[in-house]
Amino acid sequence: MVDNFKLPFRMLCQKYGAQAAYTPMLHSEIFPETKKCRTQEFTTCKEDRPLFVQFCMNDPDVLLEATQRVEPYCDYVDISFG
């Protein structure tokens, strides 16, 4: 789901009855370090709820930092280990 499920698509899905939505898959190591990733790849609004933020990861400490950054803007964090 990389590069899919951005905000306009999620809002369209919710308009037609989706119960929740996922963000594109974000790399937990790049997310905290790269402002572009945080401002362009992760966009949301107050109507974009409930929201799952997806992270791929291999370091739990890095994942913790990434999830702490999105915590105010989402309801759930989905972790991809594959």
One Martini backbone bead per residue (centre of mass of N, CA, C, O) as a GRO file, in nm:
protein
   82
    1MET     BB    1   0.052   0.067   0.010
    2VAL     BB    2   0.240   0.230  -0.135
    3ASP     BB    3   0.123   0.543  -0.241
    4ASN     BB    4  -0.145   0.488  -0.106
    5PHE     BB    5  -0.400   0.629   0.068
    6LYS     BB    6  -0.452   0.912   0.052
    7LEU     BB    7  -0.651   1.155   0.159
    8PRO     BB    8  -0.852   1.180  -0.083
    9PHE     BB    9  -0.919   0.876  -0.085
   10ARG     BB   10  -1.018   0.847   0.206
   11MET     BB   11  -1.250   1.053   0.182
   12LEU     BB   12  -1.403   0.901  -0.037
   13CYS     BB   13  -1.448   0.641   0.122
   14GLN     BB   14  -1.605   0.775   0.357
   15LYS     BB   15  -1.836   0.891   0.186
   16TYR     BB   16  -1.901   0.564   0.101
   17GLY     BB   17  -1.866   0.404   0.410
   18ALA     BB   18  -1.616   0.392   0.549
   19GLN     BB   19  -1.495   0.308   0.875
   20ALA     BB   20  -1.189   0.318   0.773
   21ALA     BB   21  -0.832   0.412   0.747
   22TYR     BB   22  -0.529   0.416   0.557
   23THR     BB   23  -0.222   0.476   0.516
   24PRO     BB   24   0.047   0.484   0.386
   25MET     BB   25   0.336   0.334   0.386
   26LEU     BB   26   0.577   0.387   0.638
   27HIS     BB   27   0.898   0.461   0.734
   28SER     BB   28   1.019   0.473   1.054
   29GLU     BB   29   1.305   0.596   0.987
   30ILE     BB   30   1.224   0.834   0.792
   31PHE     BB   31   1.001   0.995   0.932
   32PRO     BB   32   1.165   1.152   1.164
   33GLU     BB   33   1.402   1.264   0.955
   34THR     BB   34   1.172   1.358   0.731
   35LYS     BB   35   0.983   1.618   0.646
   36LYS     BB   36   0.859   1.529   0.379
   37CYS     BB   37   0.726   1.278   0.492
   38ARG     BB   38   0.548   1.430   0.707
   39THR     BB   39   0.410   1.648   0.491
   40GLN     BB   40   0.343   1.451   0.226
   41GLU     BB   41   0.280   1.147   0.323
   42PHE     BB   42   0.146   1.280   0.592
   43THR     BB   43  -0.197   1.331   0.574
   44THR     BB   44  -0.458   1.520   0.746
   45CYS     BB   45  -0.776   1.535   0.923
   46LYS     BB   46  -1.049   1.551   1.130
   47GLU     BB   47  -1.224   1.360   0.924
   48ASP     BB   48  -0.982   1.131   0.936
   49ARG     BB   49  -1.187   0.914   1.093
   50PRO     BB   50  -1.060   0.653   1.146
   51LEU     BB   51  -0.694   0.598   1.182
   52PHE     BB   52  -0.439   0.429   1.012
   53VAL     BB   53  -0.094   0.383   1.068
   54GLN     BB   54   0.169   0.280   0.861
   55PHE     BB   55   0.453   0.070   0.947
   56CYS     BB   56   0.775   0.005   0.876
   57MET     BB   57   1.016  -0.223   1.041
   58ASN     BB   58   1.334  -0.302   1.267
   59ASP     BB   59   1.303  -0.081   1.510
   60PRO     BB   60   1.156  -0.011   1.807
   61ASP     BB   61   1.268   0.278   1.868
   62VAL     BB   62   1.188   0.406   1.598
   63LEU     BB   63   0.890   0.339   1.613
   64LEU     BB   64   0.828   0.504   1.864
   65GLU     BB   65   0.895   0.780   1.744
   66ALA     BB   66   0.691   0.770   1.511
   67THR     BB   67   0.431   0.723   1.683
   68GLN     BB   68   0.455   0.984   1.851
   69ARG     BB   69   0.408   1.178   1.604
   70VAL     BB   70   0.104   1.048   1.527
   71GLU     BB   71  -0.084   1.022   1.776
   72PRO     BB   72  -0.270   1.291   1.743
   73TYR     BB   73  -0.372   1.179   1.427
   74CYS     BB   74  -0.463   0.894   1.545
   75ASP     BB   75  -0.587   0.558   1.643
   76TYR     BB   76  -0.375   0.376   1.483
   77VAL     BB   77  -0.115   0.120   1.456
   78ASP     BB   78   0.054  -0.032   1.185
   79ILE     BB   79   0.259  -0.325   1.151
   80SER     BB   80   0.523  -0.411   0.928
   81PHE     BB   81   0.720  -0.719   0.899
   82GLY     BB   82   0.731  -0.778   0.564
   0.00000   0.00000   0.00000
